[in-house]
Coordinates of C-alpha atoms in Angstrom, one line a residue:
Chain A
M384 CA 0.2 -0.2 0.1
K385 CA 2.8 2.6 1.2
K386 CA 4.8 1.6 -2.1
K387 CA 1.8 2.2 -4.1
K388 CA 0.6 5.7 -2.5
R389 CA 4.8 6.7 -3.7
A390 CA 4.4 5.7 -6.7
V391 CA 1.3 8.2 -7.4
P392 CA 3.1 11.6 -8.0
W393 CA 6.1 10.0 -10.6
L394 CA 2.8 7.6 -12.3
Y395 CA 0.7 11.8 -12.6
S396 CA 3.9 13.4 -14.0
A397 CA 5.7 10.9 -15.6
P398 CA 4.1 12.0 -19.8
A399 CA 5.2 15.4 -19.2
L400 CA 9.3 14.6 -16.8
I401 CA 9.5 12.5 -20.3
L402 CA 8.3 14.8 -22.8
I403 CA 10.2 17.8 -21.3
G404 CA 13.7 14.8 -21.0
I405 CA 12.9 14.0 -24.6
V406 CA 12.3 18.2 -26.4
V407 CA 13.9 20.0 -23.6
V408 CA 16.6 18.8 -21.3
F409 CA 18.4 15.7 -24.3
P410 CA 18.8 18.9 -27.4
I411 CA 21.0 20.7 -24.9
I412 CA 22.8 17.5 -23.6
Y413 CA 23.4 16.9 -27.5
T414 CA 24.4 20.7 -27.7
A415 CA 26.6 20.6 -25.4
Y416 CA 27.8 16.8 -26.7
I417 CA 27.9 18.9 -30.2
S418 CA 30.3 22.0 -28.6
F419 CA 33.4 19.7 -28.3
T420 CA 33.0 18.6 -31.5
N421 CA 34.1 20.2 -35.0
M422 CA 30.8 19.6 -36.5
N423 CA 30.2 22.0 -39.2
L424 CA 29.3 21.8 -43.2
Y425 CA 31.9 19.8 -43.9
H426 CA 32.0 17.8 -41.2
W427 CA 28.3 16.4 -40.7
N428 CA 28.6 13.0 -40.0
D429 CA 32.6 12.3 -39.6
F430 CA 33.1 15.3 -36.6
H431 CA 35.3 14.2 -33.7
F432 CA 36.5 15.4 -30.6
I433 CA 38.3 18.9 -30.4
G434 CA 38.6 18.9 -26.5
L435 CA 38.1 22.9 -25.6
E436 CA 39.3 24.2 -29.6
N437 CA 35.7 25.7 -30.1
Y438 CA 35.0 27.5 -26.1
K439 CA 38.7 28.9 -26.7
R440 CA 37.8 30.0 -29.8
A441 CA 34.9 32.1 -28.8
L442 CA 36.4 33.3 -25.4
L443 CA 40.2 33.9 -26.5
K444 CA 40.4 34.9 -29.9
A445 CA 38.6 38.8 -30.1
D446 CA 38.4 38.2 -33.6
S447 CA 35.5 35.3 -33.4
G448 CA 33.1 38.5 -32.7
F449 CA 31.2 37.0 -29.4
L450 CA 33.3 39.2 -27.6
S451 CA 31.9 41.7 -28.9
A452 CA 28.6 40.7 -29.1
I453 CA 28.4 40.1 -25.5
G454 CA 29.4 43.6 -24.9
V455 CA 26.8 44.9 -27.5
T456 CA 23.9 42.6 -25.3
I457 CA 25.2 44.4 -22.5
I458 CA 25.0 47.8 -24.0
W459 CA 21.8 47.3 -25.5
T460 CA 20.1 45.3 -22.1
V461 CA 21.2 48.4 -20.2
V462 CA 20.1 50.7 -22.2
N463 CA 16.8 49.5 -22.7
M464 CA 16.1 48.6 -19.1
V465 CA 17.5 52.2 -18.0
V466 CA 15.2 54.0 -20.7
Q467 CA 12.0 52.1 -20.5
L468 CA 11.9 51.6 -16.7
V469 CA 12.2 55.5 -16.2
L470 CA 9.5 56.0 -19.5
A471 CA 7.7 53.5 -17.7
Y472 CA 7.5 55.6 -13.9
F473 CA 6.3 58.7 -15.7
I474 CA 4.0 57.7 -17.7
A475 CA 2.8 55.8 -15.1
L476 CA 2.8 58.6 -13.3
G477 CA 0.8 59.9 -15.4
L478 CA -1.9 58.2 -15.2
N479 CA -2.4 58.1 -11.4
A480 CA -2.3 62.1 -12.1
K481 CA -6.2 62.7 -9.5
G482 CA -8.7 63.8 -12.3
L483 CA -7.1 62.4 -15.3
K484 CA -10.9 60.5 -16.2
L485 CA -9.9 58.9 -19.5
K486 CA -7.1 56.6 -17.8
R487 CA -9.1 53.6 -18.3
V488 CA -9.4 54.7 -22.5
Y489 CA -5.6 55.4 -22.6
K490 CA -4.4 52.4 -20.5
T491 CA -6.6 50.3 -23.5
L492 CA -5.5 52.2 -26.3
L493 CA -1.2 51.8 -25.0
M494 CA -1.8 48.1 -24.9
F495 CA -2.0 47.2 -27.9
P496 CA 1.4 47.0 -28.7
W497 CA 2.1 44.5 -26.4
A498 CA -1.2 42.4 -27.2
M499 CA 0.0 42.0 -31.0
P500 CA 2.4 39.3 -32.1
A501 CA 5.5 39.9 -31.4
Y502 CA 6.8 39.2 -35.3
V503 CA 4.1 41.0 -37.0
S504 CA 4.6 44.3 -35.1
I505 CA 8.6 43.8 -35.7
L506 CA 7.5 43.1 -39.7
L507 CA 5.3 45.8 -39.6
W508 CA 8.2 48.5 -38.4
K509 CA 10.4 47.2 -40.8
V510 CA 8.2 47.9 -43.8
C511 CA 5.8 50.8 -42.8
M512 CA 8.2 52.3 -40.2
Y513 CA 11.8 52.0 -41.0
N514 CA 12.0 51.0 -45.2
T515 CA 14.1 53.4 -47.6
E516 CA 11.3 54.0 -50.2
F517 CA 7.8 53.6 -48.8
G518 CA 8.7 53.8 -44.3
L519 CA 6.5 56.2 -42.7
L520 CA 9.6 57.6 -41.4
N521 CA 11.2 58.6 -44.4
Q522 CA 7.7 60.0 -45.8
L523 CA 8.0 62.3 -42.7
V524 CA 11.9 63.3 -43.2
T525 CA 11.3 63.9 -46.4
A526 CA 8.4 66.0 -46.0
L527 CA 10.2 68.5 -43.7
G528 CA 12.4 68.8 -46.4
G529 CA 15.3 66.2 -45.3
S530 CA 16.5 63.3 -47.4
K531 CA 15.1 59.7 -47.2
M532 CA 18.2 57.3 -45.2
N533 CA 18.8 53.4 -44.9
Y534 CA 17.8 53.6 -40.6
L535 CA 18.9 49.4 -40.9
A536 CA 21.9 49.5 -43.3
E537 CA 24.6 50.7 -40.8
N538 CA 25.2 50.1 -37.3
V539 CA 24.5 52.8 -35.0
P540 CA 21.0 54.1 -36.7
A541 CA 20.4 50.1 -36.6
F542 CA 21.0 49.7 -32.8
F543 CA 18.8 52.2 -32.5
A544 CA 16.3 51.4 -35.1
C545 CA 16.1 48.4 -32.7
T546 CA 15.8 50.2 -29.3
I547 CA 13.3 51.8 -30.7
L548 CA 11.1 49.3 -31.9
N549 CA 11.8 47.2 -28.3
L550 CA 11.0 50.2 -26.4
W551 CA 7.8 50.1 -28.5
M552 CA 7.0 46.6 -28.0
A553 CA 8.2 45.9 -24.1
L554 CA 7.1 49.5 -22.3
P555 CA 3.5 48.9 -22.3
F556 CA 3.6 45.8 -20.1
M557 CA 5.8 48.1 -18.1
I558 CA 3.8 50.6 -17.7
M559 CA 1.1 48.0 -16.3
M560 CA 3.0 47.3 -13.7
I561 CA 4.4 50.5 -12.3
D562 CA 0.5 51.9 -12.6
G563 CA -0.2 48.9 -10.6
A564 CA 2.3 49.1 -8.4
L565 CA 2.0 53.0 -7.8
Q566 CA -1.3 52.3 -6.6
S567 CA -0.7 49.7 -4.2
V568 CA 0.9 52.9 -2.5
D569 CA -0.8 53.3 1.0
G570 CA -1.5 57.6 0.3
S571 CA -1.9 58.3 4.6
Y572 CA 2.2 58.2 3.4
Y573 CA 1.9 61.1 1.4
E574 CA -0.5 63.5 3.5
S575 CA 2.0 63.0 6.4
A576 CA 4.6 63.8 4.3
T577 CA 3.7 67.3 3.6
L578 CA 2.5 68.3 6.3
D579 CA 6.6 67.2 7.6
G580 CA 6.9 69.8 4.5
A581 CA 8.6 67.3 2.0
G582 CA 9.0 68.0 -1.1
V583 CA 7.6 66.2 -4.8
W584 CA 11.6 64.9 -4.7
Q585 CA 11.4 64.1 -2.2
K586 CA 8.5 62.4 -1.5
T587 CA 9.3 60.0 -4.4
W588 CA 12.8 59.4 -3.2
Y589 CA 12.1 58.0 0.1
I590 CA 8.1 57.1 -0.4
T591 CA 7.3 56.1 -3.6
L592 CA 10.4 54.2 -4.8
P593 CA 10.7 52.0 -2.1
C594 CA 7.3 51.3 -1.7
I595 CA 6.9 50.1 -5.3
R596 CA 10.8 48.2 -5.6
P597 CA 9.9 45.6 -4.4
I598 CA 6.3 44.6 -6.4
I599 CA 8.1 45.9 -9.4
A600 CA 11.8 44.0 -8.6
P601 CA 10.2 40.4 -10.6
S602 CA 8.4 41.7 -13.0
A603 CA 11.8 44.4 -13.6
I604 CA 13.7 41.2 -13.5
M605 CA 12.0 39.0 -16.3
T606 CA 12.4 42.3 -18.8
T607 CA 16.1 42.2 -18.3
F608 CA 16.0 38.6 -19.0
T609 CA 13.9 39.2 -22.1
T610 CA 16.1 42.3 -23.4
F611 CA 19.1 40.3 -22.5
K612 CA 17.9 37.7 -24.9
Q613 CA 16.2 39.0 -27.3
F614 CA 16.7 37.6 -31.0
D615 CA 13.5 38.6 -32.7
I616 CA 14.0 42.3 -32.9
V617 CA 17.8 42.3 -34.5
Y618 CA 16.8 39.6 -36.7
L619 CA 13.9 39.9 -38.5
L620 CA 14.9 43.6 -38.4
T621 CA 18.5 43.5 -40.1
K622 CA 19.1 39.5 -40.5
Q623 CA 16.6 38.1 -42.5
K624 CA 18.0 35.4 -44.5
G625 CA 18.6 37.2 -48.1
S626 CA 17.7 40.5 -47.3
L627 CA 20.8 41.4 -45.1
S628 CA 20.2 45.3 -44.1
G629 CA 23.8 46.2 -44.3
A630 CA 24.1 46.8 -39.9
S631 CA 25.9 44.4 -38.5
I632 CA 25.2 44.3 -34.6
Q633 CA 25.3 40.5 -33.2
T634 CA 23.8 39.7 -29.9
I635 CA 24.7 36.9 -28.2
I636 CA 21.6 35.0 -29.3
T637 CA 21.9 36.6 -33.2
Y638 CA 25.8 35.0 -32.9
A639 CA 24.8 32.2 -32.1
H640 CA 22.1 31.3 -34.3
Q641 CA 23.8 32.5 -37.4
N642 CA 27.1 30.5 -36.4
A643 CA 24.3 27.7 -36.5
F644 CA 22.4 28.3 -39.4
V645 CA 24.5 30.5 -41.8
S646 CA 28.0 29.8 -41.2
N647 CA 27.4 26.4 -40.3
N648 CA 29.7 26.4 -37.5
Y649 CA 27.7 23.8 -35.7
G650 CA 30.9 23.3 -32.8
L651 CA 31.6 27.1 -32.1
S652 CA 27.2 27.7 -32.5
S653 CA 27.2 24.7 -29.7
A654 CA 30.1 26.2 -27.4
V655 CA 28.8 29.5 -27.4
S656 CA 24.9 28.5 -26.6
I657 CA 26.1 26.9 -23.7
L658 CA 28.4 29.3 -22.6
I659 CA 24.9 31.7 -22.5
F660 CA 23.6 29.3 -21.1
V661 CA 25.6 29.3 -18.1
I662 CA 25.4 33.3 -18.1
I663 CA 21.3 32.1 -17.9
I664 CA 21.8 30.3 -14.7
V665 CA 24.5 32.5 -12.7
F666 CA 22.4 35.6 -13.2
S667 CA 18.8 33.7 -11.9
V668 CA 20.6 31.7 -9.0
F669 CA 21.8 35.2 -8.5
T670 CA 18.8 37.1 -8.9
N671 CA 16.8 34.8 -7.5
R672 CA 18.6 34.9 -4.0
G673 CA 18.6 38.6 -4.1
L674 CA 14.5 38.4 -4.5
K675 CA 14.1 35.9 -1.4
E676 CA 16.3 38.1 0.9
E677 CA 14.1 41.3 0.1
Chain B
M1101 CA -9.2 79.3 -4.9
T1102 CA -10.3 80.0 -9.0
R1103 CA -6.9 80.6 -9.7
R1104 CA -6.4 77.0 -8.4
K1105 CA -8.8 76.1 -10.6
T1106 CA -7.5 77.4 -13.6
K1107 CA -3.9 76.0 -12.7
N1108 CA -5.8 72.8 -11.8
L1109 CA -7.6 72.7 -15.2
L1110 CA -4.5 73.8 -17.3
R1111 CA -2.4 70.8 -15.9
L1112 CA -5.0 68.7 -17.3
T1113 CA -5.0 69.6 -20.6
F1114 CA -1.6 69.7 -20.8
L1115 CA -1.9 65.5 -19.7
N1116 CA -4.6 65.4 -21.7
I1117 CA -2.8 65.8 -25.0
F1118 CA 0.6 63.7 -23.7
F1119 CA -1.7 61.2 -23.3
I1120 CA -3.2 61.1 -26.4
A1121 CA 0.3 61.8 -28.0
I1122 CA 1.7 58.6 -26.6
C1123 CA -1.2 56.7 -27.3
F1124 CA -0.7 57.8 -31.0
L1125 CA 2.6 57.3 -31.1
A1126 CA 1.8 53.5 -29.2
L1127 CA -0.7 53.0 -32.6
V1128 CA 0.5 54.8 -35.4
P1129 CA 2.2 52.0 -36.7
I1130 CA -0.5 49.6 -36.3
L1131 CA -2.8 52.4 -37.9
Y1132 CA -0.5 52.8 -40.8
A1133 CA -0.6 49.2 -41.6
F1134 CA -3.8 49.1 -41.5
T1135 CA -4.4 52.1 -43.5
L1136 CA -2.9 50.4 -46.8
S1137 CA -4.5 47.5 -46.1
L1138 CA -7.5 49.3 -46.7
S1139 CA -5.8 51.3 -50.1
D1140 CA -5.1 50.1 -53.8
G1141 CA -2.9 49.7 -55.4
S1142 CA -2.3 53.3 -56.9
S1143 CA -2.7 55.4 -53.7
A1144 CA -0.4 52.6 -51.4
F1145 CA 2.8 54.3 -50.1
G1146 CA 2.3 57.7 -50.6
S1147 CA -0.7 58.9 -49.2
G1148 CA 0.9 58.9 -45.5
L1149 CA -1.8 58.2 -43.0
F1150 CA -4.3 59.5 -44.2
L1151 CA -6.7 57.5 -46.4
N1152 CA -8.2 58.7 -49.5
P1153 CA -11.4 57.8 -49.1
K1154 CA -12.2 57.4 -53.4
H1155 CA -9.4 54.2 -53.3
V1156 CA -11.0 52.2 -50.1
T1157 CA -10.9 49.4 -51.0
L1158 CA -11.0 45.9 -49.3
E1159 CA -9.5 44.5 -52.6
N1160 CA -6.4 43.2 -50.2
Y1161 CA -8.3 41.2 -48.2
R1162 CA -10.2 39.4 -51.4
R1163 CA -6.7 38.8 -52.6
I1164 CA -5.2 37.4 -49.5
L1165 CA -7.9 35.2 -49.4
T1166 CA -8.6 34.1 -52.4
E1167 CA -5.1 34.3 -54.5
E1168 CA -2.8 33.6 -52.2
P1169 CA -3.2 29.9 -49.8
F1170 CA -4.3 31.7 -46.2
L1171 CA -6.7 29.5 -45.7
L1172 CA -4.3 27.1 -46.0
W1173 CA -1.4 28.6 -43.5
L1174 CA -4.9 29.5 -41.6
K1175 CA -5.8 25.5 -41.3
N1176 CA -1.1 24.7 -40.3
S1177 CA -1.9 26.7 -37.1
V1178 CA -4.9 25.3 -36.0
I1179 CA -4.0 22.4 -36.2
L1180 CA -0.3 23.3 -34.5
S1181 CA -1.9 24.9 -31.8
V1182 CA -5.1 23.5 -31.2
G1183 CA -2.5 20.0 -31.1
T1184 CA 0.1 21.8 -28.9
M1185 CA -2.8 23.0 -26.1
V1186 CA -4.3 19.1 -25.7
V1187 CA -0.8 18.1 -25.3
A1188 CA 0.4 20.4 -23.2
M1189 CA -2.2 21.1 -21.0
G1190 CA -3.1 17.2 -20.7
F1191 CA 0.4 16.0 -19.4
A1192 CA 0.9 19.8 -17.6
T1193 CA -2.6 19.9 -15.7
T1194 CA -2.1 16.0 -13.8
A1195 CA 2.2 17.2 -13.1
S1196 CA 1.3 20.7 -11.9
Y1197 CA -1.3 18.4 -10.0
A1198 CA 1.3 15.8 -8.5
F1199 CA 3.7 18.5 -7.6
S1200 CA 1.4 21.0 -5.8
R1201 CA -0.2 18.5 -3.7
F1202 CA 1.9 15.7 -3.0
R1203 CA 6.1 16.2 -1.2
F1204 CA 7.7 13.2 -3.0
K1205 CA 12.0 12.6 -3.0
G1206 CA 12.6 15.0 -5.3
R1207 CA 10.5 17.3 -6.1
M1208 CA 11.8 20.5 -4.6
K1209 CA 14.5 19.3 -7.3
I1210 CA 12.3 19.0 -10.7
L1211 CA 10.9 21.7 -9.9
F1212 CA 14.2 24.1 -9.8
L1213 CA 15.2 22.5 -13.0
L1214 CA 12.4 23.2 -14.7
I1215 CA 13.1 27.5 -13.9
L1216 CA 15.9 26.4 -15.3
L1217 CA 15.5 25.4 -18.1
N1218 CA 12.4 27.4 -18.4
A1219 CA 15.3 30.2 -18.6
F1220 CA 16.9 28.6 -21.5
P1221 CA 16.2 30.2 -24.9
Q1222 CA 15.1 27.5 -27.3
I1223 CA 16.5 29.0 -29.7
L1224 CA 20.0 27.6 -28.6
S1225 CA 19.2 24.1 -28.9
M1226 CA 17.3 24.9 -32.2
F1227 CA 20.1 23.7 -34.0
A1228 CA 20.0 20.0 -32.1
I1229 CA 16.5 19.6 -32.6
F1230 CA 17.0 20.2 -36.1
R1231 CA 19.6 17.4 -36.3
L1232 CA 17.6 15.1 -34.2
F1233 CA 14.9 15.8 -36.0
K1234 CA 16.9 15.4 -39.3
T1235 CA 17.5 11.7 -37.8
F1236 CA 14.7 10.5 -37.1
G1237 CA 13.0 12.2 -40.6
L1238 CA 10.3 14.4 -38.3
L1239 CA 11.6 17.3 -39.9
D1240 CA 8.8 18.9 -42.1
S1241 CA 6.2 17.3 -40.4
R1242 CA 3.8 18.9 -37.9
L1243 CA 3.6 16.0 -34.9
G1244 CA 7.8 16.9 -34.4
L1245 CA 7.2 20.4 -33.7
I1246 CA 4.1 20.1 -32.2
L1247 CA 6.3 17.9 -29.9
V1248 CA 8.7 21.1 -29.7
Y1249 CA 6.3 23.1 -28.4
A1250 CA 4.2 21.0 -26.4
G1251 CA 8.1 20.8 -24.1
S1252 CA 8.7 24.4 -23.4
M1253 CA 4.6 24.7 -23.0
C1254 CA 4.3 22.0 -20.9
I1255 CA 7.4 24.1 -18.6
F1256 CA 5.0 27.1 -18.9
S1257 CA 2.3 25.7 -17.3
I1258 CA 3.0 23.0 -14.9
W1259 CA 4.0 26.2 -13.1
N1260 CA 1.0 28.3 -14.1
L1261 CA -1.2 25.5 -12.7
K1262 CA 1.0 24.3 -9.5
G1263 CA 0.0 28.4 -8.5
Y1264 CA -3.1 27.7 -8.9
F1265 CA -3.7 25.0 -7.3
D1266 CA -1.9 25.7 -4.4
T1267 CA -4.6 28.4 -4.1
I1268 CA -7.1 25.3 -3.6
P1269 CA -7.7 23.8 0.2
V1270 CA -6.9 20.8 1.0
E1271 CA -9.6 19.8 2.5
I1272 CA -12.1 20.4 -0.2
E1273 CA -10.2 17.1 -1.4
E1274 CA -10.4 15.2 2.1
A1275 CA -13.8 15.1 2.5
S1276 CA -14.4 13.7 -1.0
K1277 CA -11.9 11.2 -0.4
I1278 CA -13.8 10.6 3.0
D1279 CA -17.5 10.0 0.9
G1280 CA -15.1 7.5 -0.8
A1281 CA -13.6 9.2 -4.2
T1282 CA -11.1 7.7 -5.8
D1283 CA -8.7 9.4 -6.7
L1284 CA -10.0 9.7 -10.4
Q1285 CA -13.1 10.7 -9.7
M1286 CA -11.7 13.3 -7.2
L1287 CA -9.4 14.4 -10.0
V1288 CA -12.3 14.7 -12.3
K1289 CA -14.9 16.0 -10.3
I1290 CA -14.0 17.9 -8.3
V1291 CA -10.2 19.5 -8.4
L1292 CA -10.6 20.0 -12.2
P1293 CA -13.9 22.0 -12.3
L1294 CA -12.3 24.0 -9.6
A1295 CA -9.3 25.1 -11.5
R1296 CA -11.4 25.4 -14.5
P1297 CA -10.9 29.3 -14.9
A1298 CA -6.5 28.8 -14.6
I1299 CA -6.4 25.8 -17.1
I1300 CA -8.7 28.0 -19.8
V1301 CA -6.3 30.7 -18.9
T1302 CA -3.3 28.6 -19.5
A1303 CA -4.4 27.2 -22.5
V1304 CA -5.2 30.2 -24.6
M1305 CA -1.7 31.4 -22.6
V1306 CA -0.4 28.3 -24.6
L1307 CA -2.7 28.6 -27.6
I1308 CA -1.6 32.4 -28.0
Y1309 CA 2.3 31.0 -27.9
V1310 CA 2.3 28.7 -30.9
W1311 CA -0.3 31.1 -32.7
N1312 CA 3.2 34.5 -32.3
E1313 CA 5.4 31.8 -33.1
Y1314 CA 8.2 32.0 -36.1
L1315 CA 11.2 31.0 -35.6
F1316 CA 10.5 27.1 -35.0
A1317 CA 7.4 27.4 -37.5
T1318 CA 10.1 28.9 -40.3
T1319 CA 12.9 26.8 -39.9
F1320 CA 11.5 23.8 -39.7
M1321 CA 8.3 23.2 -41.9
L1322 CA 10.0 23.1 -45.4
S1323 CA 7.4 22.9 -47.3
A1324 CA 5.3 25.7 -48.8
D1325 CA 1.9 23.7 -47.8
K1326 CA 2.9 23.2 -44.1
Y1327 CA 3.9 26.7 -43.5
T1328 CA 2.0 28.5 -40.7
L1329 CA 0.4 31.8 -40.6
A1330 CA 4.3 33.4 -39.5
G1331 CA 5.6 31.4 -42.3
G1332 CA 3.6 32.7 -45.0
L1333 CA 3.6 36.3 -43.6
Y1334 CA 7.4 35.8 -43.7
Q1335 CA 7.1 34.8 -47.3
L1336 CA 4.8 38.0 -48.1
Q1337 CA 6.8 40.7 -46.1
A1338 CA 10.1 38.8 -48.0
N1339 CA 9.0 39.3 -51.7
D1340 CA 10.7 43.2 -52.5
Y1341 CA 7.3 44.2 -54.2
S1342 CA 5.1 46.8 -52.6
R1343 CA 2.8 44.8 -54.0
S1344 CA 2.7 42.1 -51.9
W1345 CA 3.4 44.7 -49.0
S1346 CA 0.0 45.7 -48.4
L1347 CA -1.4 42.2 -49.1
F1348 CA 0.7 41.8 -46.1
T1349 CA -0.5 44.3 -44.0
A1350 CA -3.6 42.7 -44.8
A1351 CA -2.7 39.1 -43.5
A1352 CA -0.9 41.2 -40.6
V1353 CA -4.5 42.5 -39.7
L1354 CA -6.4 39.7 -39.8
V1355 CA -3.5 37.4 -38.2
S1356 CA -3.2 40.1 -35.3
V1357 CA -6.9 40.6 -35.2
P1358 CA -8.6 37.3 -33.3
I1359 CA -4.8 37.4 -31.1
L1360 CA -6.2 41.3 -30.0
I1361 CA -9.4 39.8 -28.7
V1362 CA -8.3 37.2 -27.1
F1363 CA -5.8 39.0 -25.8
F1364 CA -8.5 42.0 -23.7
C1365 CA -10.6 38.4 -23.0
I1366 CA -7.6 37.6 -20.8
Q1367 CA -5.4 40.2 -19.7
K1368 CA -6.2 40.5 -16.3
Y1369 CA -4.7 37.0 -16.2
M1370 CA -1.9 37.6 -18.7
V1371 CA -0.4 39.7 -15.4
S1372 CA -0.2 37.4 -12.6
G1373 CA 0.0 34.1 -15.4
L1374 CA 3.5 36.1 -16.5
T1375 CA 4.9 36.7 -13.3
A1376 CA 4.1 33.4 -11.2
G1377 CA 5.8 31.4 -12.6
G1378 CA 9.4 32.4 -13.5
V1379 CA 10.5 34.3 -10.3
K1380 CA 9.0 32.5 -7.2
G1381 CA 11.7 29.8 -6.2

């Protein structure tokens, strides 16, 4: 009887765990295995072990491009998160202003970019906004007397183009989270602070921010991870198969994808994938600990 | 007093203008795409945001539905999303119930492992999956893609549903046990009906995920008759003719409308569902 009882939870979870084991865990192990071989287009079947060569190539040789991809990814994450948090904070603050009757309408309208399928949004921006000939941006520029430019042809403008698109897609979620957090702050704090003669800045610094920090921390961390792992925007805007736009910005994930599916360096790509996985694990263990302590 | 009133009025006017501008910025790409989808070839790309009423036409929608294999893509997307939903929810419901109710050896370890796996971007093992599928002849097969989607969605669903099962009091189940219900009876007649809202929301999120997925869909589905909506749209915009771009915008509108409707129906659950699983260790 006792023995039967012990098997029950395993029976219930076996189908899910087996499926996850086959299509999620095993491919990761297989990726780790490939990362120690010289598998590429010419060695599709007759590959052999080369030890840590792929890892050395990724980490020690500057021309492999992985180190600069890490740099770009860090800059990308920091820029996006800082701008996103600041903008979302002020927009949410505006939404919570007293007497704003149309708040619900604005909130619903602002939610649209979040609700759209991500790939549709990115392709729409590529075709309707950034396109050199017909894009809305260039129509605006020519109407104002400027000359057309290709926003995705060079690295710096393309980086900004990707950042703006990412902000457009990610801000709604952040605004809603901060808006919810702001509503949970007890109004009496502000009243007594006002009586004590605190100014706007003091109230923000000593009441609002400490109160909303624990509430928005989980979503801020989650967004940091998604920003760090962002692939779709850079890939669909600049690196689509057959229509490279000219810019060569690589984040670590597009770098891994490029090496696997374009330049066919499967070994190197797998080594990079494992490195990224390790980075993500370290980050999440670190942030989980930080959140628990708070 | 009146001065304060005018000041307040000014402040509100300014705020409203600010928010109208922000909303406009948020909606411009969507509105522009919508205008393009309604304009005929001659006025497309050039008239800017404002639609010339003389040129309003549903021609693009007619062409996307009749001249392009849009309905075939739709069928493929529906098969994939429903298939994934059935597999992922079927497996995840019982598993999450087990993780919520039973305390067994290895439980915490598996839950922690699932969090880590959830943090792993599946693109990174896409080549490994590709090679494995090529070996086993699962490339270009709907079953293969459903398995890939269902695997990653299982992880998400287990965490999402476990959080909800945790909130259902055990006493209800104990009471039904005393009344003589078997395990299975209890699960089907008591627990599942109680968890129905969570199950529906999770299922819808799985549907949305598959509907919105393009990378695996375009990499693994090689023959044109297996393209999903994502693959089809991708093809349309990759063609460098402006004619197919207005077709593309019409298709984009058609693909987004159902998602927008579903999203706004379940949006209040979206926030809690998204944050529930990821961070609670």
